[in-house]
């Protein structure tokens, strides 16, 4: 058993695929390297297994594998593992607290490799699936020994979801001692306060045969609520400019105000002060036609949709883990358990679905509304007007507040052991559950709100109109009238009447079991032939629902963030095998190995399907290794995609497949009004199928000990990807030749559409290709000059994305090189990191540069004048100092030079929107 100080501080896979830095950065240094540190595991130690079921040294795997060691997990004081991995160039940031367009992720922290979606990256914990769809918020960072990142298809080894790659979190199961740490952080602007605590304890017993570890961490982040304190986040939008358009900042509503804007009649252009008096609307530069266009630039009275969305959302999380193991002969029996809680609680949009925002209908105010002053009523009467239209953004009254909570509980039991001449086996069973709650507070109850707005005077009092009319059947004694004129004039009683909290609840369950065995069957002229065999099974179930009262009464706006209610589940039984066959081994270091893997999966919903992988390595001389793989991988449909509650809508549809139909049959109707449209899950879905090709090389020159470099080409093609198109788009896709879309449409004898199945379907395809590069160099300074203390470590990674195409069956969209306003378009051609670390017995210092290539805002906007976004480089530094053998102080500064994000619209998955951020902390070890 050993303490942290005995750990390997910087582990890499020499055969790793991730990246070398963008070319310009690499010119500033001699080549960096992809090699283990001098304190890391040796080349013969079998520490890397994620790319294969056969345990092999990471140097020899045909599948590119990157290892993130403890040093890199520490760098930047990131609040969870996800944000550490998001710095890897082959992983695209998606759902994080700093997504500035309203984060309702309910405490999730997924991984999205290659930009193909987080559901196509498989996340494992010690080689096992865990409940929560790869949510890294559930894993205590202080217990992680390393993270292995496989960049390539691996379904034959690990099953469904391993399309873009696999992330395997390896926990430190041998820790011995007690470690307690804490840290606090704050931005250079005095906001974004964050604090965290962590602790772990490990001990051996029974003469080292038993081992117990327990640990956990707590993090709470206040977020950055006021987005106006950050540059380029103040509602950028597009405005006409010459023959094209231009992206500018400070674009606001031109037809609504916070206090209310009169948009018709004699008082048009007047807005209400908070005391109910009128003044002229102080508009900015109008964008668009008409007296009250939807957009304007600037303006003293300007407000915009994103005023209330945080730049970084508040969150807190607690994660714990414990493990007990005991050796009996050659077997180790173990049991572990975890508990985690992740909470997101943040302001959301104001309810813009009422009052005229975004071109939606204005409110109509009657001229006799008793909340209007006598002077205003007199002016309306003099003009003979009985009502006027009214534009108002109700975010002072209907400011939505989102709260999302996820609680995870999981337990597992298993045994690992050896027998015979080096054969190893393992078996396990695990059960996990995630309970989720979502709430949208301050949601508008539609009927009640309309009742409150319709205020009248009766008996000398202002009351709701429904209680003063001649129809007693519509009376509501709870109704309280609303004064909509001027901000913050709604009474607490009125707000309580027409607002409520929408709620959704869900439970996800995962049971999994498996067993495997591996070992050398026999030896050939080139080495031992190694075989791995195994079987796995899992059962997934999901139940989710919404609160019936609020769903029936509330504005649909708030409901949009909630997932569709789901009830269902499936099971899968699998068998797999893998073979390593050495073909050639010569005295001059020439080696050639072949490997193959296959898996058969039998799904209760769609039946059986095969996945496979073939690969090989060729060491032509001692310093150079060539490698290649080809694989067939799958992603099975999720429970939600299969069993989300189906809904039926009967209404009009615009048939886009009309060419020639009217000529063929005069009775054909291109715009039928009673089309039945089905939406929701689809139990007939089948797994997506992908094919991955990877070709690469690693170079570790014997004349420069500690240096290594690699480059790998990848290509992934996914067919039958799952998506949903609405009815009109399905007819358009059918017209463009998609037989899958045509199969979803039912027509009568005249050719007129009568029914559309617009639920989830295997209709889309994805394709991506590019290059991963990595280089690293590790050396003791004593090798440079006698007596120099410490060591240096340099690592560079880069990814070049040549192509990233999404084809929904309706359109084919190329996103590589677009870095604009949505997650889909957050795909720079180049991303890279360059880090350097100095370490001696008592002091350490890190510096890192994170590079994001420039590109198009959106290549489909051909007339956008400023469609180019410049590159960004962020610099982070960190240092630690050992006061004595037990006590250490540390600090980090992220985005040292306070680089601001580019002018994009609302998404910030790529860019730092918080600015310079300082973290300090301390740790004590016993």
Coordinates of C-alpha atoms in Angstrom, one line a residue, residues 60-521:
X60 CA 1.8 -1.3 -27.7
X61 CA -2.0 -0.7 -28.3
X62 CA -3.2 -0.2 -31.8
X63 CA -6.0 2.1 -30.5
X64 CA -4.9 5.7 -29.7
X65 CA -5.1 6.3 -26.0
X66 CA -4.4 9.4 -24.0
X67 CA -3.9 9.4 -20.2
X68 CA -4.7 12.3 -18.0
X69 CA -2.6 11.9 -14.8
X70 CA -2.9 13.4 -11.4
X71 CA -0.9 16.4 -12.3
X72 CA -3.2 17.4 -15.1
X73 CA -6.3 16.7 -13.0
X74 CA -4.8 19.2 -10.5
X75 CA -3.9 21.9 -13.1
X76 CA -6.3 24.8 -13.1
X77 CA -8.2 23.7 -10.0
X78 CA -11.2 22.7 -12.1
X79 CA -14.4 21.9 -10.1
X80 CA -14.9 18.5 -11.7
X81 CA -13.4 16.0 -14.1
X82 CA -15.5 17.1 -17.0
X83 CA -13.9 20.5 -17.1
X84 CA -10.5 18.9 -17.0
X85 CA -11.4 16.7 -20.0
X86 CA -12.9 19.7 -21.8
X87 CA -9.4 21.1 -22.2
X88 CA -8.4 18.1 -24.3
X89 CA -8.7 19.2 -27.9
X90 CA -10.6 16.1 -29.1
X91 CA -13.4 16.7 -26.6
X92 CA -15.9 19.4 -27.4
X93 CA -17.3 21.3 -24.3
X94 CA -21.1 21.1 -24.2
X95 CA -23.1 21.3 -21.0
X96 CA -21.2 23.3 -18.4
X97 CA -22.2 26.0 -15.9
X98 CA -20.7 28.6 -18.2
X99 CA -23.1 27.9 -21.1
X100 CA -24.6 31.3 -21.2
X101 CA -27.9 30.7 -23.0
X102 CA -29.7 29.3 -20.0
X103 CA -28.3 26.2 -18.3
X104 CA -31.0 23.7 -17.3
X105 CA -28.7 20.6 -17.3
X106 CA -29.9 19.5 -13.9
X107 CA -26.3 19.0 -12.6
X108 CA -25.1 16.9 -15.5
X109 CA -21.4 16.9 -16.6
X110 CA -21.2 14.7 -19.7
X111 CA -18.3 14.2 -22.2
X112 CA -18.7 14.8 -25.9
X113 CA -15.8 13.4 -27.9
X114 CA -15.4 14.5 -31.5
X115 CA -18.5 16.7 -31.3
X116 CA -20.8 13.7 -32.1
X117 CA -22.9 14.1 -29.0
X118 CA -22.2 12.9 -25.4
X119 CA -24.5 9.9 -26.0
X120 CA -21.8 8.6 -28.4
X121 CA -19.0 8.7 -25.9
X122 CA -19.0 5.9 -23.3
X123 CA -17.9 6.8 -19.8
X124 CA -16.7 4.0 -17.5
X125 CA -15.7 3.9 -13.8
X126 CA -12.9 1.3 -13.3
X127 CA -14.1 -0.4 -16.5
X128 CA -17.7 -0.6 -15.5
X129 CA -20.8 1.3 -16.7
X130 CA -22.4 3.4 -13.9
X131 CA -25.8 4.9 -13.7
X132 CA -26.3 8.5 -14.8
X133 CA -25.3 8.4 -18.5
X134 CA -21.7 9.3 -17.8
X135 CA -22.3 12.2 -15.4
X136 CA -18.9 13.1 -14.1
X137 CA -20.4 15.2 -11.3
X138 CA -21.0 11.9 -9.5
X139 CA -17.2 11.0 -9.2
X140 CA -15.0 12.5 -6.4
X141 CA -12.0 14.0 -8.2
X142 CA -9.7 13.5 -5.2
X143 CA -10.0 9.7 -5.5
X144 CA -9.1 9.6 -9.2
X145 CA -5.7 8.1 -10.0
X146 CA -5.9 8.7 -13.8
X147 CA -8.3 9.1 -16.7
X148 CA -7.8 7.0 -19.8
X149 CA -9.2 8.5 -23.0
X150 CA -9.6 6.2 -26.0
X151 CA -10.2 8.1 -29.2
X152 CA -11.8 5.6 -31.5
X153 CA -14.6 3.1 -31.8
X154 CA -14.5 0.5 -29.0
X155 CA -18.0 -1.2 -29.0
X156 CA -16.5 -4.6 -29.6
X157 CA -14.6 -4.2 -26.2
X158 CA -17.1 -2.2 -24.2
X159 CA -20.5 -2.3 -26.0
X160 CA -23.0 0.4 -27.0
X161 CA -22.1 4.0 -26.9
X162 CA -18.4 3.6 -27.6
X163 CA -18.7 5.2 -31.0
X164 CA -16.5 8.3 -30.7
X165 CA -14.5 6.8 -27.9
X166 CA -14.3 5.8 -24.3
X167 CA -13.4 7.6 -21.1
X168 CA -12.4 5.3 -18.3
X169 CA -12.1 6.9 -14.8
X170 CA -9.5 4.9 -12.8
X171 CA -9.8 5.3 -9.0
X172 CA -7.0 5.0 -6.5
X173 CA -7.9 1.7 -4.8
X174 CA -4.7 1.3 -2.8
X175 CA -4.4 4.7 -1.0
X176 CA -3.1 4.5 2.5
X177 CA -3.4 7.5 4.8
X178 CA -5.6 10.6 5.4
X179 CA -5.7 13.6 3.2
X180 CA -7.9 16.8 3.8
X181 CA -8.0 19.7 1.5
X182 CA -9.9 22.9 0.8
X183 CA -9.9 25.7 -1.7
X184 CA -11.6 29.0 -2.5
X185 CA -11.8 30.9 -5.8
X186 CA -13.0 34.2 -7.1
X187 CA -12.9 36.1 -10.4
X188 CA -10.9 39.3 -10.9
X189 CA -14.2 41.2 -10.9
X190 CA -15.1 40.0 -7.4
X191 CA -17.9 37.5 -8.4
X192 CA -18.1 33.8 -9.2
X193 CA -17.1 32.9 -5.6
X194 CA -16.5 29.2 -5.3
X195 CA -15.3 27.0 -2.4
X196 CA -14.7 23.3 -2.0
X197 CA -13.6 20.7 0.5
X198 CA -12.4 17.2 0.0
X199 CA -11.1 14.4 2.1
X200 CA -10.1 10.7 1.7
X201 CA -8.9 8.0 4.1
X202 CA -7.4 4.6 3.3
X203 CA -6.0 1.9 5.4
X204 CA -4.9 -1.7 5.0
X205 CA -5.6 -4.5 7.5
X206 CA -5.1 -8.2 8.1
X207 CA -1.4 -8.0 7.1
X208 CA -2.2 -6.1 3.9
X209 CA -4.8 -8.6 2.6
X210 CA -7.6 -6.1 3.3
X211 CA -8.0 -2.5 2.1
X212 CA -10.6 0.1 2.9
X213 CA -10.9 3.6 1.3
X214 CA -13.5 6.3 1.6
X215 CA -13.6 9.8 0.3
X216 CA -15.6 12.6 -1.1
X217 CA -15.7 16.2 -2.0
X218 CA -18.1 19.1 -1.9
X219 CA -18.1 22.1 -4.3
X220 CA -20.3 25.2 -4.3
X221 CA -20.1 27.8 -7.0
X222 CA -22.1 31.1 -6.8
X223 CA -21.8 31.6 -10.5
X224 CA -21.8 34.9 -12.3
X225 CA -25.3 36.2 -12.2
X226 CA -24.9 39.6 -13.8
X227 CA -23.9 39.0 -17.4
X228 CA -23.6 42.7 -18.1
X229 CA -20.3 42.7 -16.2
X230 CA -18.8 40.6 -19.0
X231 CA -17.9 41.8 -22.5
X232 CA -19.6 40.6 -25.7
X233 CA -22.5 38.9 -23.8
X234 CA -24.9 41.8 -24.0
X235 CA -27.3 40.2 -26.5
X236 CA -25.4 40.2 -29.8
X237 CA -27.7 39.8 -32.8
X238 CA -27.8 40.4 -36.6
X239 CA -28.8 43.7 -38.2
X240 CA -29.1 44.6 -41.9
X241 CA -26.0 46.2 -43.3
X242 CA -25.9 47.1 -47.0
X243 CA -26.7 44.1 -49.0
X244 CA -25.9 41.8 -46.1
X245 CA -26.1 41.6 -42.3
X246 CA -23.8 42.4 -39.4
X247 CA -23.4 40.9 -36.0
X248 CA -23.5 43.7 -33.4
X249 CA -23.8 44.0 -29.6
X250 CA -26.5 45.5 -27.5
X251 CA -29.5 44.4 -29.6
X252 CA -32.7 44.9 -27.7
X253 CA -36.4 44.6 -28.2
X254 CA -37.9 47.4 -30.2
X255 CA -41.5 46.8 -29.5
X256 CA -41.7 46.0 -25.8
X257 CA -40.4 47.6 -22.6
X258 CA -40.2 46.6 -19.0
X259 CA -42.9 49.0 -17.9
X260 CA -45.1 48.5 -21.0
X261 CA -45.2 50.2 -24.5
X262 CA -48.3 51.4 -26.2
X263 CA -48.1 50.3 -29.8
X264 CA -51.4 51.6 -31.3
X265 CA -53.6 54.6 -31.4
X266 CA -53.1 58.1 -30.3
X267 CA -50.6 57.2 -27.5
X268 CA -48.5 54.9 -29.7
X269 CA -44.8 55.3 -28.8
X270 CA -45.4 56.1 -25.1
X271 CA -44.0 53.9 -22.4
X272 CA -45.0 53.6 -18.8
X273 CA -42.9 54.8 -15.9
X274 CA -43.0 52.9 -12.6
X275 CA -45.6 55.4 -11.2
X276 CA -48.0 54.8 -14.1
X277 CA -47.3 58.0 -16.0
X278 CA -46.2 58.1 -19.6
X279 CA -43.1 59.3 -21.4
X280 CA -41.8 59.0 -24.9
X281 CA -40.1 55.6 -25.8
X282 CA -36.4 56.4 -26.1
X283 CA -35.6 54.0 -28.9
X284 CA -32.3 53.1 -30.3
X285 CA -31.5 52.5 -34.0
X286 CA -34.4 50.4 -35.4
X287 CA -33.7 47.1 -37.2
X288 CA -36.5 46.2 -39.6
X289 CA -39.6 47.9 -41.0
X290 CA -42.6 49.3 -39.2
X291 CA -43.3 51.7 -36.4
X292 CA -42.2 49.1 -33.8
X293 CA -39.7 46.7 -35.3
X294 CA -38.8 43.7 -33.1
X295 CA -35.2 44.8 -32.8
X296 CA -33.2 47.9 -32.2
X297 CA -29.6 48.6 -31.4
X298 CA -29.1 50.5 -28.1
X299 CA -31.8 52.7 -26.7
X300 CA -32.2 53.8 -23.2
X301 CA -35.3 51.8 -22.7
X302 CA -33.8 48.7 -24.4
X303 CA -34.1 45.3 -22.8
X304 CA -33.3 41.9 -24.3
X305 CA -34.1 38.3 -23.9
X306 CA -30.9 37.4 -22.1
X307 CA -30.8 40.2 -19.5
X308 CA -31.5 37.7 -16.7
X309 CA -29.5 34.7 -17.9
X310 CA -26.3 34.2 -15.8
X311 CA -22.9 34.2 -17.5
X312 CA -22.1 31.2 -15.4
X313 CA -24.8 29.3 -13.5
X314 CA -24.6 28.6 -9.8
X315 CA -24.2 25.0 -8.8
X316 CA -23.2 22.7 -6.0
X317 CA -22.3 19.1 -5.8
X318 CA -21.4 16.4 -3.3
X319 CA -19.9 13.2 -4.3
X320 CA -18.7 10.3 -2.1
X321 CA -17.3 6.8 -2.6
X322 CA -16.2 3.9 -0.4
X323 CA -14.6 0.5 -1.2
X324 CA -13.7 -2.5 0.9
X325 CA -11.6 -5.3 -0.5
X326 CA -10.1 -8.5 0.9
X327 CA -7.6 -11.0 -0.6
X328 CA -8.3 -14.7 -0.2
X329 CA -5.6 -16.7 -1.8
X330 CA -5.3 -15.5 -5.4
X331 CA -8.7 -13.8 -5.4
X332 CA -9.7 -10.4 -4.2
X333 CA -13.3 -9.9 -3.2
X334 CA -14.6 -6.3 -3.1
X335 CA -17.6 -4.2 -2.6
X336 CA -18.1 -0.5 -3.2
X337 CA -20.7 2.2 -3.0
X338 CA -21.3 5.8 -4.0
X339 CA -23.6 8.6 -3.2
X340 CA -23.7 11.9 -5.1
X341 CA -25.9 15.0 -5.2
X342 CA -25.8 17.7 -7.9
X343 CA -27.9 20.9 -7.7
X344 CA -28.4 23.7 -10.2
X345 CA -30.4 26.7 -9.2
X346 CA -30.4 29.8 -11.4
X347 CA -32.5 32.5 -13.0
X348 CA -33.9 31.6 -16.4
X349 CA -35.6 33.7 -19.0
X350 CA -38.4 36.0 -18.3
X351 CA -41.6 34.7 -19.9
X352 CA -41.6 36.3 -23.3
X353 CA -44.5 34.3 -24.7
X354 CA -47.0 37.0 -23.6
X355 CA -46.8 40.8 -24.3
X356 CA -45.5 41.0 -27.9
X357 CA -41.8 40.0 -27.5
X358 CA -40.3 38.1 -30.5
X359 CA -43.3 39.0 -32.7
X360 CA -45.8 37.1 -30.5
X361 CA -49.3 38.7 -30.0
X362 CA -49.5 41.9 -28.0
X363 CA -51.8 42.3 -25.0
X364 CA -55.0 44.3 -25.6
X365 CA -55.8 46.8 -22.9
X366 CA -59.2 48.2 -22.5
X367 CA -59.4 52.0 -22.3
X368 CA -61.5 51.8 -19.1
X369 CA -58.8 49.8 -17.2
X370 CA -58.9 51.3 -13.7
X371 CA -55.1 51.2 -13.4
X372 CA -54.8 53.8 -16.1
X373 CA -54.6 57.4 -14.9
X374 CA -57.6 59.7 -15.5
X375 CA -55.4 61.7 -17.8
X376 CA -54.7 58.7 -20.0
X377 CA -58.3 57.5 -20.1
X378 CA -59.3 61.0 -21.1
X379 CA -56.9 61.1 -24.0
X380 CA -58.2 57.8 -25.2
X381 CA -61.8 58.9 -24.9
X382 CA -61.1 62.1 -26.8
X383 CA -59.6 60.0 -29.7
X384 CA -62.6 57.7 -29.6
X385 CA -60.4 54.7 -28.8
X386 CA -61.8 51.9 -26.6
X387 CA -58.5 49.9 -26.4
X388 CA -54.9 49.8 -27.4
X389 CA -52.2 47.1 -28.0
X390 CA -49.6 46.9 -25.4
X391 CA -46.0 45.5 -25.6
X392 CA -44.4 44.5 -22.3
X393 CA -41.6 42.2 -21.2
X394 CA -42.8 40.7 -17.9
X395 CA -39.4 39.6 -16.5
X396 CA -40.0 41.7 -13.4
X397 CA -43.2 39.7 -12.7
X398 CA -42.6 36.4 -14.6
X399 CA -38.9 35.9 -14.1
X400 CA -38.5 32.1 -14.3
X401 CA -36.3 30.4 -11.7
X402 CA -34.9 27.0 -12.6
X403 CA -34.0 24.4 -10.1
X404 CA -32.6 21.0 -11.0
X405 CA -31.5 18.3 -8.6
X406 CA -30.0 14.9 -9.3
X407 CA -29.2 12.3 -6.6
X408 CA -27.2 9.2 -7.5
X409 CA -26.9 6.0 -5.5
X410 CA -24.9 3.0 -6.6
X411 CA -23.4 -0.2 -5.1
X412 CA -21.4 -3.0 -6.7
X413 CA -19.8 -6.3 -5.6
X414 CA -17.2 -8.3 -7.4
X415 CA -14.1 -10.5 -7.4
X416 CA -10.8 -10.3 -9.3
X417 CA -8.3 -13.0 -9.4
X418 CA -5.7 -15.2 -11.1
X419 CA -5.3 -18.9 -11.7
X420 CA -3.1 -21.3 -13.6
X421 CA -0.2 -19.9 -15.6
X422 CA -1.1 -16.2 -15.6
X423 CA -4.8 -16.4 -16.4
X424 CA -6.8 -13.6 -14.9
X425 CA -10.6 -13.2 -14.3
X426 CA -13.1 -10.8 -12.9
X427 CA -16.8 -10.8 -12.2
X428 CA -19.1 -8.1 -10.9
X429 CA -22.7 -7.0 -10.3
X430 CA -23.9 -3.4 -9.8
X431 CA -27.1 -1.6 -9.2
X432 CA -27.6 2.2 -9.4
X433 CA -30.4 4.7 -9.4
X434 CA -30.6 8.4 -10.2
X435 CA -33.5 10.4 -9.0
X436 CA -34.0 13.8 -10.7
X437 CA -36.3 16.7 -9.9
X438 CA -36.8 19.8 -12.1
X439 CA -38.7 22.8 -11.1
X440 CA -39.5 26.0 -13.0
X441 CA -40.6 28.5 -10.4
X442 CA -42.7 31.7 -11.1
X443 CA -44.3 30.1 -14.2
X444 CA -47.3 31.9 -15.7
X445 CA -50.7 30.2 -15.2
X446 CA -52.3 31.2 -18.4
X447 CA -56.0 31.3 -17.4
X448 CA -55.3 33.0 -14.1
X449 CA -53.0 35.6 -15.8
X450 CA -55.6 36.5 -18.3
X451 CA -58.2 36.9 -15.5
X452 CA -55.9 39.2 -13.6
X453 CA -55.1 41.4 -16.6
X454 CA -58.8 42.0 -17.3
X455 CA -59.3 44.4 -14.4
X456 CA -62.4 46.5 -14.0
X457 CA -63.8 48.9 -11.4
X458 CA -66.8 47.7 -9.4
X459 CA -68.3 49.2 -6.3
X460 CA -65.4 51.6 -6.0
X461 CA -62.8 48.8 -6.0
X462 CA -60.6 47.3 -8.7
X463 CA -61.5 43.7 -9.2
X464 CA -61.1 41.0 -11.8
X465 CA -63.5 41.3 -14.6
X466 CA -64.7 37.7 -14.3
X467 CA -66.0 38.5 -10.8
X468 CA -67.9 41.6 -11.9
X469 CA -69.6 40.4 -15.1
X470 CA -73.1 38.9 -15.3
X471 CA -71.9 35.3 -15.5
X472 CA -71.5 33.8 -12.0
X473 CA -70.3 30.6 -13.6
X474 CA -66.9 32.0 -14.3
X475 CA -66.3 33.7 -10.9
X476 CA -63.0 33.0 -9.2
X477 CA -62.8 34.3 -5.7
X478 CA -59.0 33.8 -5.6
X479 CA -58.4 36.2 -8.5
X480 CA -56.6 39.4 -7.8
X481 CA -56.3 42.1 -10.4
X482 CA -52.9 42.9 -12.0
X483 CA -51.5 46.4 -12.6
X484 CA -49.4 45.9 -15.7
X485 CA -48.4 49.5 -16.1
X486 CA -44.8 50.2 -14.9
X487 CA -42.3 47.8 -13.6
X488 CA -42.8 46.0 -10.2
X489 CA -46.4 47.2 -9.7
X490 CA -47.9 43.7 -9.4
X491 CA -49.2 43.0 -5.9
X492 CA -47.9 39.9 -4.1
X493 CA -51.5 38.6 -4.0
X494 CA -51.8 38.9 -7.8
X495 CA -48.5 37.2 -8.4
X496 CA -49.4 34.4 -6.1
X497 CA -52.7 33.9 -8.0
X498 CA -51.3 33.7 -11.6
X499 CA -47.9 32.1 -11.0
X500 CA -46.9 28.6 -10.0
X501 CA -44.1 26.1 -10.0
X502 CA -43.9 23.6 -12.8
X503 CA -42.3 20.3 -11.8
X504 CA -40.9 17.2 -13.4
X505 CA -39.6 14.0 -11.7
X506 CA -37.7 11.1 -13.0
X507 CA -35.9 7.9 -11.9
X508 CA -33.3 6.0 -13.9
X509 CA -32.1 2.6 -12.9
X510 CA -29.2 0.5 -14.2
X511 CA -28.4 -3.0 -13.3
X512 CA -25.3 -4.6 -14.8
X513 CA -23.4 -7.8 -14.4
X514 CA -20.4 -9.3 -16.2
X515 CA -17.6 -11.8 -16.1
X516 CA -14.4 -12.1 -18.1
X517 CA -11.3 -14.2 -18.3
X518 CA -8.0 -13.6 -20.2
X519 CA -4.6 -15.1 -20.5
X520 CA -2.0 -16.6 -22.8
X521 CA -3.2 -19.7 -24.7

